[in-house]
Short mmCIF file of C-alpha atoms and ligand atoms in Angstrom, two decimals:
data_model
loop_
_atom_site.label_atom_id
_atom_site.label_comp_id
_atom_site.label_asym_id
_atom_site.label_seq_id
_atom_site.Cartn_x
_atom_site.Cartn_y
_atom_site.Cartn_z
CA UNK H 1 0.00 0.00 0.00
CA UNK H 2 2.75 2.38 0.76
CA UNK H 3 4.40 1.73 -2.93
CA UNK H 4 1.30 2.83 -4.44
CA UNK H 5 0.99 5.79 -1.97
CA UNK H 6 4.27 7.16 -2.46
CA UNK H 7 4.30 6.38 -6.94
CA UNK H 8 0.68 7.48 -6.91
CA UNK H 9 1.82 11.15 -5.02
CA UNK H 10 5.27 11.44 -7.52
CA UNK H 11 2.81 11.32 -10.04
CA UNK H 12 0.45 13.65 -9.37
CA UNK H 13 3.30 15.67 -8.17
CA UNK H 14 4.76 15.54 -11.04
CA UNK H 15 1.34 15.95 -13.41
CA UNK H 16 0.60 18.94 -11.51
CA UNK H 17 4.09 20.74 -11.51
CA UNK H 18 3.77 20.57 -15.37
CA UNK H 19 0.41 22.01 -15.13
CA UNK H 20 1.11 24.38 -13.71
CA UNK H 21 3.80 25.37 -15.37
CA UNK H 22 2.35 25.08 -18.85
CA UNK H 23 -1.60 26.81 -17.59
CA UNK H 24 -1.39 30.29 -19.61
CA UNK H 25 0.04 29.15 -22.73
CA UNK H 26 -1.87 26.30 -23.72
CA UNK H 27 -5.32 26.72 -21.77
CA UNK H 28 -6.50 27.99 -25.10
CA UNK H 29 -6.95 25.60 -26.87
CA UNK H 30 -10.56 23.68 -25.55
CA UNK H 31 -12.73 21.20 -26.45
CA UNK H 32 -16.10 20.43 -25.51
CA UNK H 33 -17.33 16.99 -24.43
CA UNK H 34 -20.89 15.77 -23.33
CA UNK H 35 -22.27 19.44 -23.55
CA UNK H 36 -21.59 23.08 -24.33
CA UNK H 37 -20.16 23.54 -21.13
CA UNK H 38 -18.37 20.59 -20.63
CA UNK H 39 -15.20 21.41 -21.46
CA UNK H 40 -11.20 19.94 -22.01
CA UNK H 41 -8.61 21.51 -22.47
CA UNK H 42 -5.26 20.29 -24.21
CA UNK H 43 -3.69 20.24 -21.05
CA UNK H 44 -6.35 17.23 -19.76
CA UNK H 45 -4.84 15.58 -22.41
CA UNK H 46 -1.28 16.28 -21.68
CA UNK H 47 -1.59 15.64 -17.73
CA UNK H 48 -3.53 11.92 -18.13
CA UNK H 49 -0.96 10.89 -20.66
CA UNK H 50 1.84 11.68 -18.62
CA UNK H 51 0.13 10.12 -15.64
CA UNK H 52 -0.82 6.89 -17.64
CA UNK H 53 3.22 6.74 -19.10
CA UNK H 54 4.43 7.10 -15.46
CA UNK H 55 2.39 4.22 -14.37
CA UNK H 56 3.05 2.06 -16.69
CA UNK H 57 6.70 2.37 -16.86
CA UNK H 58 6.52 1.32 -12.74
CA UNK H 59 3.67 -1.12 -13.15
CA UNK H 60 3.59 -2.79 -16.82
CA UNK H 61 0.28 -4.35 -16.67
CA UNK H 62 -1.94 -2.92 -14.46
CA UNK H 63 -5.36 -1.37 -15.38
CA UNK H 64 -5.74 2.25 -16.06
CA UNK H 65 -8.99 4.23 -16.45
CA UNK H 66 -9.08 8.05 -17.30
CA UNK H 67 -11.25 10.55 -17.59
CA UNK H 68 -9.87 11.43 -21.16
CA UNK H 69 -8.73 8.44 -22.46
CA UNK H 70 -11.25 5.84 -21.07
CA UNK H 71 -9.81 1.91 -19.76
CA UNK H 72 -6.89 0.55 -20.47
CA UNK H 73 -6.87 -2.79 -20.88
CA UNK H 74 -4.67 -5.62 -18.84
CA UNK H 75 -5.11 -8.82 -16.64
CA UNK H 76 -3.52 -7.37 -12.91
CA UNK H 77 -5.87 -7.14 -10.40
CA UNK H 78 -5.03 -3.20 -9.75
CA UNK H 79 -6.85 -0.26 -11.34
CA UNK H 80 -5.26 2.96 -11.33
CA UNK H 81 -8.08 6.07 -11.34
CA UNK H 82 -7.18 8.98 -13.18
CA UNK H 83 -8.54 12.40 -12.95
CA UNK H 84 -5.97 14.62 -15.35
CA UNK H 85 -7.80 17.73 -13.62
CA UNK H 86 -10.94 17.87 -11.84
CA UNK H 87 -12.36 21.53 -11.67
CA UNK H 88 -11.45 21.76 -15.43
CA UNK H 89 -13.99 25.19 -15.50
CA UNK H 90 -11.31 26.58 -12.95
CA UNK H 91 -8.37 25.82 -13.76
CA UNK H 92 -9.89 27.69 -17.61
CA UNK H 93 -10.29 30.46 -15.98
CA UNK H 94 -7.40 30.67 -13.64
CA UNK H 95 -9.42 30.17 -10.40
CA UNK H 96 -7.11 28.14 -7.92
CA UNK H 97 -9.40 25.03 -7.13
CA UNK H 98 -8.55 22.68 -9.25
CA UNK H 99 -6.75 18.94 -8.99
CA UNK H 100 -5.16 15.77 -9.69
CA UNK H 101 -6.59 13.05 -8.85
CA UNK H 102 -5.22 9.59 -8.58
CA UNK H 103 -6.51 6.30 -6.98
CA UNK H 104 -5.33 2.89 -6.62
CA UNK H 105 -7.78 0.00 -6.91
CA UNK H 106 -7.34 -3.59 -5.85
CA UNK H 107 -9.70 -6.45 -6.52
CA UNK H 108 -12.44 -3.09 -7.13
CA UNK H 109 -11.70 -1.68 -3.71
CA UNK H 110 -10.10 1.59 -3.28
CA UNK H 111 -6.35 0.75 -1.43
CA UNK H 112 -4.95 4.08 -1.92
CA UNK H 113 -5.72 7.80 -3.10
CA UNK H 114 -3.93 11.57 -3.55
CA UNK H 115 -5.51 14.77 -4.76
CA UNK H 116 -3.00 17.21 -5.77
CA UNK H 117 -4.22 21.16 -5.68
CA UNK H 118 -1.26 22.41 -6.82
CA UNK H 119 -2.06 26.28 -7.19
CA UNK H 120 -3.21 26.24 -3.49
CA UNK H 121 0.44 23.93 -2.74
CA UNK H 122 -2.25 21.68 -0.76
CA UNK H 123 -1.35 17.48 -1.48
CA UNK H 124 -4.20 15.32 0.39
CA UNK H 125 -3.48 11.60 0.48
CA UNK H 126 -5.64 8.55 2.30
CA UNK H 127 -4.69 4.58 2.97
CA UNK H 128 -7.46 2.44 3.32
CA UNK H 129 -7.66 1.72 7.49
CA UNK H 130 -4.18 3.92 7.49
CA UNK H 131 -6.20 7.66 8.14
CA UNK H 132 -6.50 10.37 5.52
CA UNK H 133 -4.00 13.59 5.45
CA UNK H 134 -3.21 16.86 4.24
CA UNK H 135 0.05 16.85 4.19
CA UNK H 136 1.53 15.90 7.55
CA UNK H 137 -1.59 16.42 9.09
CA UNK H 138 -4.23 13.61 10.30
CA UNK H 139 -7.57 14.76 8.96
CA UNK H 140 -10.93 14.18 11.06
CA UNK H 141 -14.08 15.37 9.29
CA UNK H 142 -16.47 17.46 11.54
CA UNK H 143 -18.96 15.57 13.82
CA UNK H 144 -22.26 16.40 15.55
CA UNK H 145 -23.35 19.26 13.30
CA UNK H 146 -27.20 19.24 12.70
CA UNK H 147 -28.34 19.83 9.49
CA UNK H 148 -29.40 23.28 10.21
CA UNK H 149 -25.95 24.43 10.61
CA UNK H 150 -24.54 22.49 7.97
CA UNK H 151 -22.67 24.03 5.42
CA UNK H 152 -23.08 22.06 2.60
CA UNK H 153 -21.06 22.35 -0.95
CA UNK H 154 -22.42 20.51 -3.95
CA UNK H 155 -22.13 20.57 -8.04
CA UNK H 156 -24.05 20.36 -11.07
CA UNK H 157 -23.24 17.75 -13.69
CA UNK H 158 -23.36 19.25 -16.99
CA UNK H 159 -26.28 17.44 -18.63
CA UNK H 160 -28.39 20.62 -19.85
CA UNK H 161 -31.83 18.71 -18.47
CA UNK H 162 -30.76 17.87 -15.43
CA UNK H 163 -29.86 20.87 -14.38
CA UNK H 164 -33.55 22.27 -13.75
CA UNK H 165 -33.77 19.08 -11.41
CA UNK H 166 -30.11 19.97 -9.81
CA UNK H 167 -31.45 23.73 -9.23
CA UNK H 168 -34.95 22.27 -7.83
CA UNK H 169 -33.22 20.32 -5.38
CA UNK H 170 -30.62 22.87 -4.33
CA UNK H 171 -33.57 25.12 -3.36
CA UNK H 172 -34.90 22.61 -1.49
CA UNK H 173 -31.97 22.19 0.26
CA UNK H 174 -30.50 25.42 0.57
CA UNK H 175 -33.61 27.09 3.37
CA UNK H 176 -32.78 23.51 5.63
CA UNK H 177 -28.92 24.56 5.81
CA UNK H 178 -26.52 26.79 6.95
CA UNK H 179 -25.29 27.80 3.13
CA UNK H 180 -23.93 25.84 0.42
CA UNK H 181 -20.46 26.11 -1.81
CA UNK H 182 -20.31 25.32 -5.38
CA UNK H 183 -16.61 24.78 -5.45
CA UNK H 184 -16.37 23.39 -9.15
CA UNK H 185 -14.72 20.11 -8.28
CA UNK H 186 -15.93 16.91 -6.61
CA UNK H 187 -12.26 15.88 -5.63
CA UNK H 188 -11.60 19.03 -3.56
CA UNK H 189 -15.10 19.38 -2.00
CA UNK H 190 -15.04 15.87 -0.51
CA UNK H 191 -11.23 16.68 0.49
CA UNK H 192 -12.57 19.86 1.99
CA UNK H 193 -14.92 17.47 3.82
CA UNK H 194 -12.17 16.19 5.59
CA UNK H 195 -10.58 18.80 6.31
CA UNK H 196 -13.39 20.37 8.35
CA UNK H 197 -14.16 22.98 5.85
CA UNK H 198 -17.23 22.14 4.84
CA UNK H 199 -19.57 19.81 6.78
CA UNK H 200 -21.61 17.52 3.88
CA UNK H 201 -21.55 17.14 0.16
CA UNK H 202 -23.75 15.83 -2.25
CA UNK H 203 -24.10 15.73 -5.81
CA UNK H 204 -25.22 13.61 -8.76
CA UNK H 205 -23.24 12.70 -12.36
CA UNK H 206 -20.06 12.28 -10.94
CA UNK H 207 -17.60 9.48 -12.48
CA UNK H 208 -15.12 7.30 -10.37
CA UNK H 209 -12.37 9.33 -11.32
CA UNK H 210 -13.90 12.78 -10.07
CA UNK H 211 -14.36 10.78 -6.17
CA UNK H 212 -12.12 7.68 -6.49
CA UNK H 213 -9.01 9.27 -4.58
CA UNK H 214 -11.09 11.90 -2.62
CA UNK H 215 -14.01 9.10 -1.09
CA UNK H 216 -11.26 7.59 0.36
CA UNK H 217 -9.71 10.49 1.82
CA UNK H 218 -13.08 11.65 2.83
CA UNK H 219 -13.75 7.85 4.51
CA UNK H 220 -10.64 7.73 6.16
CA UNK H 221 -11.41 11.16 7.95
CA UNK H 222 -14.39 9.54 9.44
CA UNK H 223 -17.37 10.19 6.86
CA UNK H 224 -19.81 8.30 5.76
CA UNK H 225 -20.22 8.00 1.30
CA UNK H 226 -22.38 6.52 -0.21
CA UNK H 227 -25.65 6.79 -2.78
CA UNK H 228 -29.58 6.73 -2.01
CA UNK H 229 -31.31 4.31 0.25
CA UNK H 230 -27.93 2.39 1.06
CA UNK H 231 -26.17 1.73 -2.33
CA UNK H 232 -23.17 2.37 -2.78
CA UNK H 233 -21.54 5.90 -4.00
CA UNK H 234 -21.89 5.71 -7.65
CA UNK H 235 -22.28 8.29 -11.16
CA UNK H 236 -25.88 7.97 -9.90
CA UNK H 237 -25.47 10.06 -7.02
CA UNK H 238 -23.39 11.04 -3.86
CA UNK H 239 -24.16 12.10 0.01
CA UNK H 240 -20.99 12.60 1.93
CA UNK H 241 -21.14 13.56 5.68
CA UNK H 242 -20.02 12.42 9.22
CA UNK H 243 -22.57 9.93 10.64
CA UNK H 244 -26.10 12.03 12.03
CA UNK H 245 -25.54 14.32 9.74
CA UNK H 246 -25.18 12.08 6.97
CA UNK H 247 -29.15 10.50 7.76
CA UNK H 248 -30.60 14.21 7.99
CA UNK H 249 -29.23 15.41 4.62
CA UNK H 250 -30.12 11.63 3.23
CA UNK H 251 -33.98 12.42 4.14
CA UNK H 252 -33.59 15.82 3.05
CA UNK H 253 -32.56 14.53 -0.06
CA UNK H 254 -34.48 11.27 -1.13
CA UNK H 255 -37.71 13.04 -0.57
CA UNK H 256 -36.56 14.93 -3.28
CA UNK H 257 -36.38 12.31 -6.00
CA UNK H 258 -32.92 13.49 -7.13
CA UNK H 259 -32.19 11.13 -9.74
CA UNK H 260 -35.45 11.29 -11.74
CA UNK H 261 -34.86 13.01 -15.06
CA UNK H 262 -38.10 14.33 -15.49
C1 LIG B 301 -16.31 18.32 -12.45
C2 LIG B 301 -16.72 17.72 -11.13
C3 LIG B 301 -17.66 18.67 -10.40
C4 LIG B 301 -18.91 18.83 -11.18
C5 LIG B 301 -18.55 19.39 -12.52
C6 LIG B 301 -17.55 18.50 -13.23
P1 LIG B 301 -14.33 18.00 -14.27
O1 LIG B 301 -15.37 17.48 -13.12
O2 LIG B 301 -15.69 17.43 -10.31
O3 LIG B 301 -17.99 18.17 -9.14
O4 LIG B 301 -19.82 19.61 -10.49
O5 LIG B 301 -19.72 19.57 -13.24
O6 LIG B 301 -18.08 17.24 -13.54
O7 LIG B 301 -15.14 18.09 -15.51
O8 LIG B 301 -13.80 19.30 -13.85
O9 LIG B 301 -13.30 16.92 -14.34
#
């Protein structure tokens, strides 16, 4: 576990040095993906295949899936999960929360995980049973808040339909709470989580990549993630909290229908 800790962190080290590095010269040139406003930029590109190059040339074999360039094929029983940047609208317009995002799967279950923030200089990294940390610091998400004083960050997927459902249920939520955050990236709200800096998440259209690394960090800090009505965290949808608080929002939330499309 600590091998793929410590190649997992060079990596995303190293992915996010170059991004940073390379941001206002080649942030130009963008693509868009599912929707209008689902965009990638050429430096998506360039950060997953340096990611999936570095893995490979330490672990010949092993499975790779990315957001940009989909599964890699190969028989080992580890999965590497690659998000090249999550908070792509961000990092386009040179807003600071953005990240790499790297997990390690084995047999399906999440071993290992770092999200990289490199224009805040913030590195998060969880084991599974080890503890999640920022840095050299042990990370406990905050406990016993009630839903009424919860602040609570969320996102919209970019699907053009669902988001008159996402803004229906956000003003559902939004008089029950203290405030939410729309941060622009799943991997640093659930790493905010964590941290104590927000107190619940939820969202729904996520992909393993965007909470791969960051559901374990957010696990390992004591939170509870998972989907509706028990199942587990999936594209379908996401509730992240600290146990109590995690049941509230859940109510809150299912009584909502928030993964009807209509
Ligand atoms: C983003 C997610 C974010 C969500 C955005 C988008 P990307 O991923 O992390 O939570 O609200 O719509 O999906 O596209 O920046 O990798």
């Amino acid at each position: 576990m600590t091998e793929f800790l410590r190649l997992a962190e060079d990596i995303a080290r190293e992915a996010g040095d170059m991004l940073l590095a390379k941001r206002p010269t080649m942030s130009e040139e963008i693509e868009t993906k599912s929707s209008p406003t689902d965009v990638v930029t050429a430096l998506d590109k360039a950060s997953e295949e340096l990611i999936r190059e570095r893995i490979l040339a330490a672990r010949p074999g092993d499975r790779i899936l990315g957001e940009e360039g989909g599964e890699e094929p190969g028989d080992s029983d580890v999965r590497w999960v690659v998000d090249p940047i999550d908070g792509t609208v961000n990092f386009l317009y040179g807003l600071p929360d953005w990240a790499v995002s790297i997990a390690v799967e084995v047999d399906g279950q999440v071993v290992a995980g770092v999200v990289n923030l490199p224009a805040r200089g913030e590195v998060y990294t969880a084991a599974l049973g080890e503890g999640a940390w920022l840095g050299a610091e042990r990370l406990r998400c905050n406990t016993g808040v009630p839903l009424a004083q919860a602040l609570v960050a969320t996102g919209f997927g970019y699907g053009v339909s669902r988001r008159a459902i996402q803004g229906q249920v956000v003003a559902a939520v939004l008089p029950r709470v203290r405030d939410i955050r729309r941060g622009g990236s799943c991997a640093i709200d659930l790493c905010s989580l964590a941290a104590g800096r927000v107190d619940a998440y939820y969202e729904r259209g996520i992909n393993p990549w965007d909470y791969g690394a960051a559901g374990l960090v957010a696990t390992e800090s004591g939170a509870r993630l998972e989907g509706l009505h028990g199942r587990p965290v999936s594209p379908e949808f996401a509730i992240c909290a600290a146990p109590g608080l995690f049941e509230e929002l859940h109510e809150l939330l299912a009584a909502q229908n928030p993964e009807r499309d209509a």
